[in-house]
Coordinates of C-alpha atoms and ligand atoms in Angstrom, one line a residue:
M1 CA 80.5 -174.8 -129.6
K2 CA 82.5 -175.6 -132.8
P3 CA 85.8 -177.3 -132.0
F4 CA 88.8 -176.3 -134.0
S5 CA 89.6 -178.3 -137.1
R6 CA 93.3 -177.0 -137.6
I7 CA 95.8 -175.5 -135.1
L8 CA 99.2 -174.0 -135.7
V9 CA 101.9 -174.8 -133.1
A10 CA 104.1 -171.8 -132.8
N11 CA 107.0 -173.4 -131.0
R12 CA 109.7 -176.1 -131.3
G13 CA 111.1 -179.1 -129.3
E14 CA 109.4 -181.1 -126.8
I15 CA 106.5 -178.7 -126.3
A16 CA 105.7 -178.6 -129.9
Q17 CA 105.6 -182.4 -130.0
R18 CA 103.5 -182.2 -126.8
V19 CA 101.0 -180.0 -128.4
I20 CA 100.8 -182.0 -131.7
R21 CA 100.0 -185.1 -129.8
A22 CA 97.2 -183.4 -128.0
C23 CA 95.7 -182.2 -131.3
R24 CA 96.0 -185.6 -132.9
E25 CA 94.1 -187.2 -129.9
L26 CA 91.4 -184.5 -130.2
G27 CA 91.0 -185.1 -134.0
I28 CA 92.3 -181.7 -134.8
E29 CA 94.9 -181.3 -137.6
S30 CA 98.2 -179.6 -136.7
V31 CA 100.5 -177.3 -138.5
A32 CA 104.2 -177.4 -137.2
V33 CA 106.4 -174.4 -138.0
Y34 CA 110.3 -174.8 -138.0
S35 CA 113.4 -172.9 -138.5
E36 CA 116.1 -174.1 -140.8
A37 CA 118.0 -175.4 -137.7
D38 CA 115.1 -177.6 -136.9
R39 CA 114.3 -179.0 -140.4
H40 CA 115.2 -182.5 -139.3
A41 CA 113.1 -182.5 -136.1
S42 CA 111.2 -185.8 -135.8
Y43 CA 107.9 -184.2 -134.5
L44 CA 107.5 -182.4 -137.9
D45 CA 106.4 -185.7 -139.3
L46 CA 103.7 -186.1 -136.7
A47 CA 102.1 -182.9 -137.7
D48 CA 99.7 -182.9 -140.6
H49 CA 101.4 -179.9 -142.2
K50 CA 104.8 -178.2 -141.8
V51 CA 105.9 -174.6 -142.8
C52 CA 109.6 -173.4 -142.7
I53 CA 109.5 -169.9 -141.1
G54 CA 113.1 -168.8 -141.6
P55 CA 116.7 -169.1 -140.5
A56 CA 118.0 -170.4 -137.2
P57 CA 118.0 -167.3 -135.0
S58 CA 114.8 -167.1 -133.0
L59 CA 114.3 -163.4 -133.8
N60 CA 114.0 -164.4 -137.5
S61 CA 111.8 -167.4 -137.0
Y62 CA 110.1 -168.4 -133.6
L63 CA 109.9 -164.8 -132.5
D64 CA 108.9 -163.2 -135.8
I65 CA 105.2 -162.5 -135.4
S66 CA 104.8 -161.8 -139.1
K67 CA 106.2 -165.1 -140.2
I68 CA 104.1 -167.0 -137.7
I69 CA 101.0 -165.2 -138.9
A70 CA 101.8 -165.7 -142.5
A71 CA 102.2 -169.4 -141.9
A72 CA 98.8 -169.5 -140.1
E73 CA 97.1 -167.7 -143.0
I74 CA 98.7 -169.9 -145.7
T75 CA 97.6 -173.0 -144.0
D76 CA 94.2 -171.4 -142.9
V77 CA 94.3 -172.4 -139.2
E78 CA 91.6 -171.3 -136.7
A79 CA 93.9 -171.1 -133.7
I80 CA 97.5 -170.9 -132.6
H81 CA 99.0 -172.7 -129.6
P82 CA 102.1 -170.8 -128.5
G83 CA 103.6 -173.4 -126.0
Y84 CA 105.9 -171.8 -123.4
G85 CA 108.7 -169.2 -123.9
F86 CA 108.9 -167.6 -127.4
L87 CA 105.7 -165.7 -128.0
S88 CA 103.6 -167.3 -125.3
E89 CA 103.5 -164.3 -123.0
N90 CA 103.6 -161.6 -125.6
P91 CA 100.4 -159.5 -125.5
Q92 CA 101.1 -157.9 -128.9
F93 CA 101.2 -161.4 -130.5
A94 CA 97.9 -162.4 -128.8
E95 CA 96.3 -159.1 -130.0
I96 CA 97.6 -159.6 -133.5
C97 CA 96.1 -163.1 -133.5
Q98 CA 92.8 -161.6 -132.4
S99 CA 92.7 -159.0 -135.1
C100 CA 93.5 -161.6 -137.8
R101 CA 90.6 -163.8 -136.4
I102 CA 92.9 -166.5 -135.2
Q103 CA 92.2 -167.8 -131.6
F104 CA 95.1 -167.5 -129.4
I105 CA 95.2 -170.6 -127.2
G106 CA 95.8 -168.9 -124.0
P107 CA 94.5 -166.1 -121.9
T108 CA 93.1 -162.8 -123.0
V109 CA 95.3 -159.9 -124.1
D110 CA 94.4 -158.0 -120.9
N111 CA 95.3 -161.0 -118.7
I112 CA 98.7 -161.3 -120.2
R113 CA 99.3 -157.4 -120.0
Q114 CA 98.2 -157.3 -116.4
L115 CA 99.7 -160.5 -115.0
G116 CA 102.9 -160.3 -117.1
D117 CA 103.9 -157.2 -115.2
K118 CA 105.0 -158.5 -112.0
A119 CA 104.5 -155.3 -110.1
M120 CA 100.9 -155.0 -111.4
A121 CA 100.3 -158.6 -110.7
R122 CA 101.4 -158.0 -107.2
E123 CA 99.0 -155.0 -106.8
L124 CA 96.1 -157.2 -108.0
A125 CA 97.1 -160.0 -105.5
M126 CA 97.1 -157.5 -102.6
A127 CA 93.7 -156.2 -103.8
S128 CA 92.4 -159.8 -103.9
E129 CA 93.7 -160.6 -100.2
V130 CA 96.2 -163.0 -101.6
P131 CA 99.3 -162.8 -99.3
V132 CA 102.5 -161.2 -101.2
V133 CA 106.0 -161.0 -100.1
P134 CA 106.6 -157.7 -98.2
G135 CA 107.9 -155.2 -100.5
S136 CA 107.5 -152.1 -102.5
P137 CA 103.9 -151.3 -103.4
E138 CA 104.7 -150.7 -107.0
I139 CA 107.8 -150.1 -109.2
V140 CA 110.7 -148.2 -107.6
E141 CA 111.5 -144.8 -109.2
D142 CA 115.0 -144.4 -108.1
E143 CA 117.9 -145.5 -105.7
E144 CA 116.8 -143.2 -102.8
E145 CA 113.2 -144.6 -102.9
G146 CA 114.5 -148.2 -103.1
L147 CA 116.9 -147.6 -100.2
R148 CA 114.0 -146.2 -98.0
I149 CA 111.6 -149.0 -98.8
S150 CA 114.4 -151.6 -98.2
R151 CA 115.1 -150.1 -94.7
E152 CA 111.4 -150.2 -93.9
I153 CA 111.0 -153.9 -94.9
G154 CA 114.4 -154.8 -93.6
F155 CA 117.5 -156.3 -95.3
P156 CA 118.2 -158.7 -97.1
V157 CA 116.0 -157.6 -100.0
L158 CA 115.6 -158.8 -103.7
I159 CA 115.5 -156.3 -106.5
K160 CA 113.3 -157.9 -109.3
A161 CA 112.5 -156.8 -112.9
V162 CA 108.9 -156.3 -113.5
A163 CA 109.3 -158.1 -116.9
G164 CA 111.6 -160.7 -115.4
G165 CA 111.5 -164.4 -116.4
G166 CA 113.6 -167.4 -116.5
G167 CA 115.2 -166.5 -113.3
R168 CA 116.9 -163.5 -114.8
G169 CA 116.7 -159.7 -113.7
M170 CA 117.1 -160.4 -110.1
R171 CA 119.7 -159.2 -107.6
I172 CA 120.1 -159.7 -103.8
A173 CA 121.1 -156.8 -101.6
R174 CA 122.2 -158.2 -98.2
E175 CA 122.8 -154.9 -96.6
E176 CA 122.5 -151.1 -97.1
S177 CA 126.1 -150.7 -98.4
T178 CA 125.5 -153.1 -101.5
F179 CA 122.1 -151.8 -102.3
V180 CA 123.0 -149.3 -105.1
A181 CA 125.2 -151.7 -106.9
A182 CA 122.6 -154.4 -106.8
Y183 CA 119.9 -152.0 -108.0
Q184 CA 121.9 -150.8 -110.9
A185 CA 123.0 -154.4 -112.0
A186 CA 119.3 -155.5 -111.7
R187 CA 118.2 -152.7 -114.0
T188 CA 121.0 -153.2 -116.5
E189 CA 120.3 -156.9 -116.7
A190 CA 116.6 -156.3 -117.1
A191 CA 117.1 -153.6 -119.9
N192 CA 119.3 -156.0 -121.8
A193 CA 117.1 -159.1 -121.4
F194 CA 113.6 -157.6 -121.5
K195 CA 114.0 -154.0 -122.9
N196 CA 112.4 -152.7 -119.7
S197 CA 114.6 -151.7 -116.9
D198 CA 111.6 -151.2 -114.3
V199 CA 112.2 -153.0 -111.0
Y200 CA 110.4 -153.5 -107.7
I201 CA 111.6 -154.7 -104.3
E202 CA 110.6 -157.8 -102.2
K203 CA 112.0 -159.0 -98.9
L204 CA 114.4 -161.9 -99.6
I205 CA 112.7 -165.0 -98.1
E206 CA 115.5 -167.1 -96.6
K207 CA 115.5 -170.7 -97.7
P208 CA 111.9 -170.9 -99.1
R209 CA 110.2 -173.6 -101.0
H210 CA 108.8 -172.7 -104.4
V211 CA 105.2 -174.1 -104.5
E212 CA 102.9 -173.2 -107.3
I213 CA 99.2 -173.9 -108.0
Q214 CA 97.9 -175.0 -111.4
I215 CA 94.6 -173.4 -112.3
L216 CA 92.1 -173.7 -115.2
A217 CA 89.5 -171.1 -115.9
D218 CA 87.0 -171.1 -118.7
S219 CA 85.4 -168.2 -120.6
Y220 CA 82.3 -168.2 -118.3
G221 CA 84.0 -167.4 -115.0
S222 CA 84.5 -170.9 -113.7
V223 CA 87.9 -171.3 -112.1
I224 CA 89.5 -174.5 -110.5
H225 CA 92.8 -175.5 -109.1
L226 CA 94.6 -178.7 -109.7
G227 CA 96.8 -178.7 -106.6
E228 CA 100.4 -177.8 -106.3
R229 CA 103.8 -178.5 -107.7
D230 CA 106.8 -178.2 -105.6
C231 CA 109.8 -176.7 -107.7
S232 CA 112.1 -176.0 -104.9
L233 CA 115.0 -177.8 -106.5
Q234 CA 116.5 -174.8 -108.5
R235 CA 119.8 -173.7 -109.9
R236 CA 120.1 -169.9 -110.2
H237 CA 116.4 -169.4 -109.7
Q238 CA 115.6 -172.0 -112.7
K239 CA 113.7 -175.1 -111.9
L240 CA 115.4 -178.5 -112.2
V241 CA 113.1 -181.1 -110.5
E242 CA 109.5 -180.6 -109.9
E243 CA 107.1 -182.8 -108.0
S244 CA 103.4 -183.0 -106.9
P245 CA 102.2 -183.2 -104.2
S246 CA 104.6 -181.1 -102.2
P247 CA 106.2 -183.0 -99.3
A248 CA 105.5 -179.7 -97.4
V249 CA 101.8 -179.2 -98.3
D250 CA 98.9 -180.8 -96.5
D251 CA 95.2 -180.8 -97.3
D252 CA 94.5 -177.7 -95.3
L253 CA 97.5 -175.7 -96.9
R254 CA 96.6 -177.0 -100.4
A255 CA 93.0 -175.7 -99.9
R256 CA 94.1 -172.3 -98.8
M257 CA 96.8 -171.8 -101.4
G258 CA 94.3 -173.1 -104.0
A259 CA 91.7 -170.7 -102.9
S260 CA 94.1 -167.8 -103.1
A261 CA 95.1 -168.8 -106.7
V262 CA 91.5 -169.1 -107.7
N263 CA 90.7 -165.6 -106.1
L264 CA 93.6 -164.0 -108.1
A265 CA 92.4 -165.7 -111.4
K266 CA 88.9 -164.4 -110.7
A267 CA 90.0 -161.0 -109.9
S268 CA 91.7 -160.7 -113.3
G269 CA 88.9 -162.3 -115.2
Y270 CA 91.5 -165.1 -116.2
R271 CA 90.9 -167.5 -119.1
G272 CA 92.8 -170.7 -119.8
A273 CA 95.4 -172.7 -118.0
G274 CA 97.7 -170.6 -115.7
T275 CA 100.1 -171.0 -112.7
V276 CA 100.2 -168.9 -109.5
E277 CA 103.7 -169.2 -108.0
F278 CA 104.2 -168.8 -104.3
L279 CA 107.1 -169.0 -101.9
L280 CA 106.5 -171.1 -98.8
D281 CA 108.7 -169.9 -95.7
R282 CA 110.0 -172.1 -92.9
E283 CA 107.1 -171.2 -90.7
G284 CA 104.5 -172.4 -93.3
N285 CA 103.5 -169.0 -94.5
Y286 CA 103.0 -168.6 -98.2
Y287 CA 103.4 -165.6 -100.3
F288 CA 102.5 -164.9 -104.0
I289 CA 105.4 -164.1 -106.3
E290 CA 104.0 -164.1 -109.8
M291 CA 101.5 -165.8 -112.3
N292 CA 102.6 -167.5 -115.4
T293 CA 100.0 -167.1 -118.1
R294 CA 100.8 -170.1 -120.2
I295 CA 101.4 -173.8 -120.1
Q296 CA 104.5 -174.4 -118.0
V297 CA 107.5 -176.8 -118.6
E298 CA 106.5 -178.8 -115.5
H299 CA 102.8 -179.4 -116.3
P300 CA 103.1 -183.2 -116.7
V301 CA 103.4 -183.8 -112.9
T302 CA 100.0 -182.2 -112.4
E303 CA 98.7 -184.3 -115.4
M304 CA 100.0 -187.5 -113.9
V305 CA 98.5 -187.0 -110.3
T306 CA 95.1 -185.5 -111.6
G307 CA 94.7 -187.6 -114.8
I308 CA 93.8 -184.3 -116.6
D309 CA 95.4 -183.4 -120.0
L310 CA 96.2 -179.9 -119.5
V311 CA 97.0 -179.1 -123.1
Q312 CA 93.7 -180.7 -124.4
E313 CA 91.9 -178.6 -121.7
Q314 CA 93.7 -175.4 -123.0
I315 CA 92.4 -176.2 -126.5
R316 CA 88.8 -176.9 -125.3
I317 CA 88.7 -173.7 -123.3
A318 CA 90.0 -171.6 -126.1
S319 CA 87.4 -173.2 -128.4
G320 CA 84.7 -171.8 -126.0
V321 CA 83.8 -175.2 -124.2
P322 CA 82.9 -174.8 -120.5
L323 CA 85.1 -176.4 -117.9
R324 CA 84.3 -180.1 -117.7
Y325 CA 85.4 -180.5 -114.0
R326 CA 84.3 -178.9 -110.7
Q327 CA 86.6 -178.4 -107.9
E328 CA 85.3 -181.5 -106.0
D329 CA 86.1 -183.7 -109.2
I330 CA 89.8 -183.0 -108.7
K331 CA 91.5 -185.8 -106.8
I332 CA 95.4 -186.0 -106.3
N333 CA 96.5 -189.6 -106.9
G334 CA 99.9 -191.0 -106.0
H335 CA 103.1 -188.9 -106.4
A336 CA 104.7 -187.6 -109.6
M337 CA 108.2 -186.2 -110.2
E338 CA 109.9 -184.7 -113.2
C339 CA 113.6 -184.1 -114.1
R340 CA 114.4 -181.5 -116.9
I341 CA 117.0 -183.2 -119.0
N342 CA 119.3 -180.7 -120.7
A343 CA 122.2 -181.0 -123.1
E344 CA 124.6 -179.2 -120.6
D345 CA 127.8 -180.2 -119.0
P346 CA 127.2 -180.2 -115.2
S347 CA 131.0 -180.5 -114.7
R348 CA 131.6 -177.2 -116.6
D349 CA 129.1 -175.0 -114.9
F350 CA 126.2 -176.4 -116.9
A351 CA 127.5 -175.0 -120.2
P352 CA 125.3 -175.9 -123.2
S353 CA 126.5 -179.0 -125.0
P354 CA 125.1 -178.9 -128.5
G355 CA 125.9 -181.4 -131.2
K356 CA 125.0 -184.8 -132.6
I357 CA 123.4 -187.4 -130.4
V358 CA 125.0 -190.7 -131.7
D359 CA 123.0 -193.0 -129.3
F360 CA 119.8 -192.4 -127.6
R361 CA 118.1 -195.1 -125.5
A362 CA 114.9 -194.2 -123.8
P363 CA 113.8 -195.5 -120.4
G364 CA 110.6 -197.2 -120.0
G365 CA 108.6 -199.6 -117.8
M366 CA 105.9 -199.0 -115.1
G367 CA 105.3 -195.5 -114.1
V368 CA 107.6 -193.8 -116.6
R369 CA 106.8 -191.0 -119.2
L370 CA 109.3 -189.4 -121.4
D371 CA 108.4 -186.2 -123.2
S372 CA 111.3 -185.7 -125.6
H373 CA 111.8 -184.7 -129.2
A374 CA 115.3 -186.2 -129.3
Y375 CA 116.5 -189.5 -130.8
S376 CA 119.7 -191.2 -132.1
G377 CA 121.1 -189.2 -134.9
Y378 CA 119.4 -186.0 -133.8
T379 CA 121.6 -182.8 -133.7
V380 CA 121.0 -180.5 -130.8
P381 CA 121.1 -177.0 -132.3
S382 CA 123.1 -174.3 -130.5
N383 CA 120.5 -171.6 -131.1
Y384 CA 117.9 -172.4 -128.5
D385 CA 117.3 -173.5 -124.9
S386 CA 119.2 -176.8 -124.3
L387 CA 116.1 -178.8 -123.0
L388 CA 116.1 -182.2 -124.5
G389 CA 113.1 -183.5 -122.8
K390 CA 111.4 -184.2 -119.5
L391 CA 111.6 -187.5 -117.6
I392 CA 108.4 -187.9 -115.5
V393 CA 107.6 -190.8 -113.1
H394 CA 104.3 -191.5 -111.3
R395 CA 104.0 -194.0 -108.5
D396 CA 101.8 -194.4 -105.4
T397 CA 104.2 -192.8 -102.9
R398 CA 107.1 -190.3 -103.0
E399 CA 109.5 -193.2 -101.9
E400 CA 108.6 -195.3 -104.9
A401 CA 108.7 -192.4 -107.3
I402 CA 112.3 -191.7 -106.2
L403 CA 113.1 -195.5 -106.8
T404 CA 111.6 -195.4 -110.2
M405 CA 113.2 -192.2 -111.2
R406 CA 116.7 -193.5 -110.1
R407 CA 116.0 -196.7 -112.2
A408 CA 114.9 -194.7 -115.2
L409 CA 117.8 -192.2 -115.0
D410 CA 120.1 -195.3 -115.0
E411 CA 118.5 -196.7 -118.1
F412 CA 118.5 -193.4 -120.0
T413 CA 121.5 -193.4 -122.4
I414 CA 122.4 -190.3 -124.4
E415 CA 125.8 -190.4 -126.1
G416 CA 127.4 -187.7 -128.2
V417 CA 126.4 -184.7 -126.1
H418 CA 126.9 -184.0 -122.4
T419 CA 123.6 -184.2 -120.4
T420 CA 122.3 -183.5 -116.9
I421 CA 121.4 -187.1 -116.3
P422 CA 124.4 -188.0 -114.1
F423 CA 123.6 -184.8 -112.0
Y424 CA 120.1 -185.9 -111.4
S425 CA 121.3 -189.4 -110.3
E426 CA 123.3 -187.6 -107.7
V427 CA 120.5 -185.4 -106.6
L428 CA 118.1 -188.4 -106.2
Q429 CA 120.6 -190.1 -104.0
H430 CA 121.0 -187.2 -101.7
F431 CA 119.9 -187.7 -98.1
H432 CA 118.0 -184.4 -97.7
F433 CA 116.3 -184.8 -101.1
V434 CA 115.2 -188.3 -100.1
K435 CA 113.9 -186.9 -96.9
G436 CA 112.1 -184.2 -98.7
N437 CA 114.0 -181.4 -97.0
L438 CA 114.2 -179.1 -99.9
D439 CA 114.5 -175.4 -100.3
T440 CA 115.6 -173.1 -103.3
G441 CA 119.2 -173.0 -101.9
F442 CA 119.6 -176.9 -102.0
I443 CA 121.8 -177.2 -105.1
E444 CA 124.1 -174.3 -104.2
E445 CA 124.4 -175.6 -100.6
Y446 CA 124.9 -179.4 -101.2
L447 CA 125.9 -180.0 -104.7
I448 CA 127.9 -177.2 -106.3
D449 CA 131.0 -175.6 -104.8
A450 CA 130.1 -171.9 -105.7
Ligands
ADP1 P1 108.5 -172.7 -116.2 O1 108.1 -171.2 -115.6 O2 107.6 -173.1 -117.2 O3 108.7 -173.6 -115.2 P2 111.1 -171.6 -116.5 O4 110.7 -170.7 -115.4 O5 112.3 -172.5 -116.4 O6 109.8 -172.4 -116.9 O7 111.2 -170.8 -117.8 C1 110.4 -169.7 -118.1 C2 110.3 -169.6 -119.6 O8 111.5 -169.0 -120.0 C3 110.1 -170.9 -120.3 O9 109.1 -170.5 -121.2 C4 111.4 -171.2 -121.0 O10 111.3 -171.7 -122.3 C5 112.0 -169.8 -121.0 N1 113.3 -169.8 -120.7 C6 114.0 -170.6 -119.7 N2 115.3 -170.4 -119.5 C7 115.6 -169.5 -120.6 C8 116.8 -168.8 -121.1 N3 118.0 -169.3 -120.6 N4 116.7 -168.1 -122.1 C9 115.6 -167.9 -122.7 N5 114.4 -168.3 -122.3 C10 114.4 -169.2 -121.3
ADP2 P1 110.8 -165.6 -112.7 O1 109.8 -164.8 -113.5 O2 112.2 -165.5 -113.3 O3 110.3 -167.0 -112.7 P2 110.0 -165.5 -109.9 O4 109.5 -164.2 -109.4 O5 109.1 -166.5 -110.3 O6 110.9 -165.0 -111.3 O7 111.2 -166.1 -109.0 C1 112.0 -167.2 -109.5 C2 112.7 -167.8 -108.3 O8 113.5 -166.8 -107.6 C3 111.8 -168.3 -107.2 O9 111.3 -169.6 -107.4 C4 112.7 -168.2 -105.9 O10 113.6 -169.3 -106.0 C5 113.5 -167.0 -106.2 N1 112.7 -165.8 -105.6 C6 111.9 -165.0 -106.1 N2 111.5 -164.0 -105.2 C7 112.1 -164.3 -104.1 C8 112.1 -163.7 -102.7 N3 111.3 -162.7 -102.5 N4 112.7 -164.3 -101.8 C9 113.5 -165.4 -102.0 N5 113.7 -166.0 -103.3 C10 112.9 -165.4 -104.3
MG3 MG1 108.6 -167.8 -111.9

């Protein structure tokens, strides 16, 4: 199978840099694209070619399919890596790539369509005997139907957008009297954020853990899983800290959840890297919530414990190479943990804090990995997500990983913008965090006066 000789990276920030690094190691030329707001990004110099794709607003640059395709044609690439966010889960984009004879580095158009609709993904999970959260069998047509289903499954319930993502388009109804208001609020938010107001209903799982399984599937029907990531530490349904293995998952549960994830991927004829997300309740039952058909922000923790470069594997799979690993080759070594470092002010409700970084001193030493595109003198634009980078540690045990993470956070100096570094230092000192007693309500319960 002929490997690619040149790939365009249709993203920005740390993930663009991550993909460029993978290309370089594989001996593949990379093309970086950038908006006018990112013209001084340092990773542009790591790429072999760079193309400006327009002004700062994403709609006119990173989300503008015609500009990305034009850049790909001008530079004559064979494939496009979409990263995460932006066009990564857009089936229309994947389809246009296909019709332009450019390989989309990701799943098939059908995979994205089917699994990107959370209600359809739920139906497929049920048909594959993967446990799902009790809820509506499909989308809910109106308030009466929603109320009837909620009474059947029992309050509290969660009303969720079928097109939801990034923790948005979700509303809790704790009892019947608040259902209609919550239903309408979820639909309005979904219409505004995703241009699709369809919603479905799930029972609200109280104090769950978020545990997800990383999978890899090739074009020939082989599917393996690479263990789990525990992403229970969240604020407003968005992940902040991720780790692998999960303190709550033993070998038996890992094998069962892994098998469920592999079954779902097989049922959809999946190709590429993907993540099957589950909630784990306090009794140890797990329930499918959604599948993400792309590389995830938190993929490095899996890379550290398995030793497998997920972005390189995505590229190999897209070029038609069969999986190089069998399930029995996958071993989980030690413990990895990641903190997402954002330019945000934790003391002002995590308000974005764009501006110029006047001093940037990266942590280092044994067991420390930093995936960041920021540097001294870099200006954080106000147009995009405020992720500055990811601080990842890998040690033999969870206890050691926590000690290394605390030490690395202390070393990490960023001046000029507010960051979430001090917030993580506080989290990593917390008694229940150290014990591994985590659930998705942890931050609200212990660290933020809501
Ligand atoms: P992941 O599922 O990879 O862990 P998240 O769930 O945090 O990442 O985010 C899902 C996707 O949505 C990511 O690709 C991220 O870039 C994007 N995203 C996260 N937060 C926002 C936001 N506030 N606005 C727009 N996109 C976002
Ligand atoms: P998104 O597409 O925004 O990532 P998910 O369906 O993956 O949405 O859910 C994001 C988070 O919302 C979960 O990690 C969990 O914290 C919370 N959540 C989702 N569904 C439920 C549920 N049924 N009960 C309790 N919490 C839930
Ligand atoms: Mg999710």
